[in-house]
Structure formats: structure tokens, C-alpha cells
Amino acid sequence: MKKALLTVVLCSVFGLLGLNAVALADSTRRYDCTIDGTDREPVGDRNGHIIVSLQYTCRVADGLLKDAGITGISVSEWDGEKGKYLASLDVHRALEGFAVGQLLEGIGSSVMENNRTAGIAASGKTAFKFASGSLAALSGKTVKFTTMPAGARRFEMEFTDWPEAAQPK
């Protein structure tokens, strides 16, 4: 009898832990991104001080929303291998949904592999200024983002604190 009760309790605990992990996963949204164009302008006041503008498109990396995507542009200031994001605007599309995110803050740094720049790692916060349809839950929300290089002219972007109601069902 004690073994049966212990089995029920353990199964319940593991089941609740599994549900908690699913709930945590639901607040994250991952995208595979491609850099469509870049422009680098030297500021001219010192070596390595540049302004970079970057246009990109992204697709949902996993999950049910294969048609969901982002089109974006960002502008950053770089001093050597450290960067500060000055502006970014993202247009998010999903089945029956649309949202516009605006950068609140962001920093970046060059990622080196074999003594060469492999890409940029970045992090920051985005606020959704407009959202409708299936993405309406994003309206007025702030989410955190991170990026990591994923090959030539590619990067992965991950949003956390994504509202549950804006997740694919």
C-alpha cells in the first residue's frame, strides 16, 4: 500500500514538474533569421567607431506557426567589438495576426571563432506598439530578446516573456 501511494505521489510530482516546464517553454519564441542587407558607415572621430544598419527577415524556428515571421531593420553604434543599439523596428506576422515591435534598449558584442568575427551576440528589450488578430496579446507588452550567430549572414533570435495568449495553439 505504501509503495502504491509513493508511486502516485511521485507520478503527480513529476507530472506537475513537466507541466511547469511546458509553461516555461510557452513564454519563449525562437526565430531563424537571415541578414538581407547591411550598411557600415565610419563615424570618423576614431578608429573602429561605426554606425551599422541591418535589414533582416526571420521565420519561426520551431513550433506550429511555420508561416510566422519578422521583417526588421536595426541601427547600432559600434566602438570596436562592443555595440549599442540605437533603434530597431520589427514587423511580426503570424496567421491572422500582425504586430509592430520597437527597440527599448539593446547591446551587442562581436563573437570570435578562429580569430575571426563569426557574428554578433545581442540582447535587449522590445515593446510592442501595435498588435492585432492572433498577436493582439502583444499590444503594449515588453519582451526580452537575445541573438546569436548561426552561420554566414544568419542568426538566431529568441524572445522571452512572450505572452501565452500570443503562442500558437
CSV table of C-alpha atoms in Angstrom, one decimal:
chain,number,residue,atom,x,y,z
A,1,MET,CA,0.0,0.0,0.0
A,2,LYS,CA,2.8,2.4,0.9
A,3,LYS,CA,4.5,1.7,-2.4
A,4,ALA,CA,1.3,2.4,-4.4
A,5,LEU,CA,0.8,5.7,-2.5
A,6,LEU,CA,4.5,6.6,-3.1
A,7,THR,CA,4.2,5.8,-6.8
A,8,VAL,CA,1.1,8.0,-7.1
A,9,VAL,CA,2.8,10.9,-5.3
A,10,LEU,CA,6.0,10.6,-7.4
A,11,CYS,CA,4.0,10.5,-10.6
A,12,SER,CA,2.0,13.5,-9.6
A,13,VAL,CA,5.1,15.5,-8.7
A,14,PHE,CA,6.8,14.6,-12.0
A,15,GLY,CA,3.7,15.4,-13.9
A,16,LEU,CA,3.5,18.8,-12.2
A,17,LEU,CA,7.2,19.4,-12.9
A,18,GLY,CA,6.6,18.5,-16.6
A,19,LEU,CA,3.6,20.9,-16.8
A,20,ASN,CA,5.7,23.7,-15.3
A,21,ALA,CA,8.5,23.1,-17.9
A,22,VAL,CA,5.9,23.3,-20.7
A,23,ALA,CA,4.6,26.6,-19.2
A,24,LEU,CA,8.1,28.0,-19.2
A,25,ALA,CA,8.7,26.9,-22.8
A,26,ASP,CA,5.5,28.6,-23.9
A,27,SER,CA,6.9,32.0,-22.9
A,28,THR,CA,9.8,31.7,-25.4
A,29,ARG,CA,9.7,32.3,-29.2
A,30,ARG,CA,12.6,31.3,-31.4
A,31,TYR,CA,13.4,32.5,-34.9
A,32,ASP,CA,15.9,31.7,-37.6
A,33,CYS,CA,17.0,34.9,-39.3
A,34,THR,CA,18.7,35.9,-42.5
A,35,ILE,CA,20.6,39.2,-43.0
A,36,ASP,CA,19.2,40.8,-46.2
A,37,GLY,CA,21.4,43.9,-46.2
A,38,THR,CA,23.9,45.8,-44.2
A,39,ASP,CA,25.5,49.3,-44.4
A,40,ARG,CA,28.5,50.3,-42.3
A,41,GLU,CA,29.4,54.0,-42.0
A,42,PRO,CA,32.5,55.2,-40.2
A,43,VAL,CA,31.8,58.0,-37.8
A,44,GLY,CA,35.2,59.4,-38.5
A,45,ASP,CA,36.2,60.6,-35.0
A,46,ARG,CA,38.2,57.5,-34.1
A,47,ASN,CA,39.3,54.1,-35.5
A,48,GLY,CA,36.6,51.4,-35.1
A,49,HIS,CA,33.7,53.8,-34.4
A,50,ILE,CA,31.0,53.0,-36.9
A,51,ILE,CA,27.2,53.0,-37.4
A,52,VAL,CA,25.7,49.8,-38.8
A,53,SER,CA,22.2,49.5,-40.3
A,54,LEU,CA,20.9,46.0,-40.8
A,55,GLN,CA,17.9,44.7,-42.6
A,56,TYR,CA,16.7,41.1,-41.8
A,57,THR,CA,13.9,38.6,-42.1
A,58,CYS,CA,13.1,35.8,-39.7
A,59,ARG,CA,11.0,32.7,-39.6
A,60,VAL,CA,9.7,30.7,-36.6
A,61,ALA,CA,12.4,28.2,-35.8
A,62,ASP,CA,10.1,25.6,-34.3
A,63,GLY,CA,6.5,25.0,-33.3
A,64,LEU,CA,3.3,25.2,-35.2
A,65,LEU,CA,3.5,28.6,-36.8
A,66,LYS,CA,5.6,27.9,-39.9
A,67,ASP,CA,4.1,30.9,-41.6
A,68,ALA,CA,5.0,33.3,-38.8
A,69,GLY,CA,7.9,35.7,-39.4
A,70,ILE,CA,9.6,39.1,-38.8
A,71,THR,CA,10.8,41.8,-41.1
A,72,GLY,CA,13.1,44.3,-39.4
A,73,ILE,CA,15.7,47.0,-39.5
A,74,SER,CA,18.1,47.9,-36.8
A,75,VAL,CA,20.7,50.7,-36.4
A,76,SER,CA,23.6,50.3,-33.9
A,77,GLU,CA,26.7,52.2,-32.9
A,78,TRP,CA,29.9,50.2,-32.6
A,79,ASP,CA,33.2,51.1,-30.9
A,80,GLY,CA,35.5,48.2,-31.7
A,81,GLU,CA,33.8,44.9,-30.7
A,82,LYS,CA,31.1,46.5,-28.5
A,83,GLY,CA,27.9,47.9,-29.8
A,84,LYS,CA,24.8,49.8,-28.6
A,85,TYR,CA,21.5,49.5,-30.4
A,86,LEU,CA,20.1,52.9,-31.2
A,87,ALA,CA,16.9,52.0,-33.0
A,88,SER,CA,15.1,48.9,-34.3
A,89,LEU,CA,11.6,48.3,-35.7
A,90,ASP,CA,10.2,44.8,-36.2
A,91,VAL,CA,7.1,43.8,-38.1
A,92,HIS,CA,5.8,40.5,-36.8
A,93,ARG,CA,3.4,38.5,-38.9
A,94,ALA,CA,1.5,35.3,-38.0
A,95,LEU,CA,-1.6,33.5,-39.3
A,96,GLU,CA,-4.3,36.1,-38.8
A,97,GLY,CA,-2.1,38.4,-36.7
A,98,PHE,CA,0.2,41.4,-37.1
A,99,ALA,CA,2.4,43.3,-34.5
A,100,VAL,CA,5.0,46.1,-34.6
A,101,GLY,CA,7.8,46.0,-32.0
A,102,GLN,CA,10.1,48.9,-31.2
A,103,LEU,CA,13.5,48.6,-29.5
A,104,LEU,CA,13.7,50.0,-26.0
A,105,GLU,CA,17.3,49.0,-25.3
A,106,GLY,CA,20.0,46.7,-26.7
A,107,ILE,CA,23.7,45.9,-26.5
A,108,GLY,CA,25.9,43.7,-28.7
A,109,SER,CA,29.3,42.2,-28.9
A,110,SER,CA,31.3,40.5,-31.7
A,111,VAL,CA,31.6,36.7,-31.4
A,112,MET,CA,35.0,35.4,-32.4
A,113,GLU,CA,35.8,32.0,-33.8
A,114,ASN,CA,39.3,31.1,-35.0
A,115,ASN,CA,40.5,34.7,-34.6
A,116,ARG,CA,37.7,35.9,-37.0
A,117,THR,CA,34.4,37.6,-36.3
A,118,ALA,CA,31.7,34.9,-36.6
A,119,GLY,CA,28.8,37.3,-36.0
A,120,ILE,CA,27.2,39.3,-33.2
A,121,ALA,CA,25.6,38.3,-30.0
A,122,ALA,CA,23.0,40.8,-28.7
A,123,SER,CA,20.4,41.3,-26.0
A,124,GLY,CA,17.8,43.8,-25.1
A,125,LYS,CA,14.1,44.7,-24.8
A,126,THR,CA,11.4,45.3,-27.4
A,127,ALA,CA,8.0,47.0,-26.7
A,128,PHE,CA,5.0,46.2,-29.0
A,129,LYS,CA,3.4,49.5,-30.0
A,130,PHE,CA,0.7,47.8,-32.1
A,131,ALA,CA,-0.7,44.3,-32.3
A,132,SER,CA,-3.9,42.8,-33.7
A,133,GLY,CA,-5.6,39.5,-34.5
A,134,SER,CA,-3.8,36.4,-33.3
A,135,LEU,CA,-1.0,38.6,-31.9
A,136,ALA,CA,-3.2,41.0,-30.1
A,137,ALA,CA,-1.9,39.8,-26.7
A,138,LEU,CA,1.4,41.5,-27.6
A,139,SER,CA,-0.1,45.0,-27.6
A,140,GLY,CA,1.6,47.2,-25.0
A,141,LYS,CA,3.8,44.3,-23.8
A,142,THR,CA,7.6,44.3,-23.4
A,143,VAL,CA,9.7,41.2,-24.2
A,144,LYS,CA,13.4,40.4,-23.9
A,145,PHE,CA,15.4,39.3,-26.8
A,146,THR,CA,18.8,37.6,-27.4
A,147,THR,CA,20.6,36.9,-30.7
A,148,MET,CA,23.5,34.5,-31.5
A,149,PRO,CA,25.3,34.0,-34.8
A,150,ALA,CA,24.2,30.9,-36.8
A,151,GLY,CA,26.5,31.0,-39.9
A,152,ALA,CA,27.2,33.3,-42.8
A,153,ARG,CA,24.6,36.1,-42.9
A,154,ARG,CA,22.4,34.2,-40.4
A,155,PHE,CA,21.5,34.5,-36.7
A,156,GLU,CA,19.0,33.0,-34.2
A,157,MET,CA,16.7,35.3,-32.3
A,158,GLU,CA,14.9,34.3,-29.1
A,159,PHE,CA,12.2,36.3,-27.4
A,160,THR,CA,11.3,35.6,-23.7
A,161,ASP,CA,8.4,36.8,-21.7
A,162,TRP,CA,6.2,36.2,-24.8
A,163,PRO,CA,2.6,36.4,-23.7
A,164,GLU,CA,0.9,33.0,-23.6
A,165,ALA,CA,-2.1,34.1,-25.5
A,166,ALA,CA,0.1,35.0,-28.5
A,167,GLN,CA,1.5,31.5,-28.6
A,168,PRO,CA,0.4,29.0,-31.3
A,169,LYS,CA,-2.2,26.6,-30.2
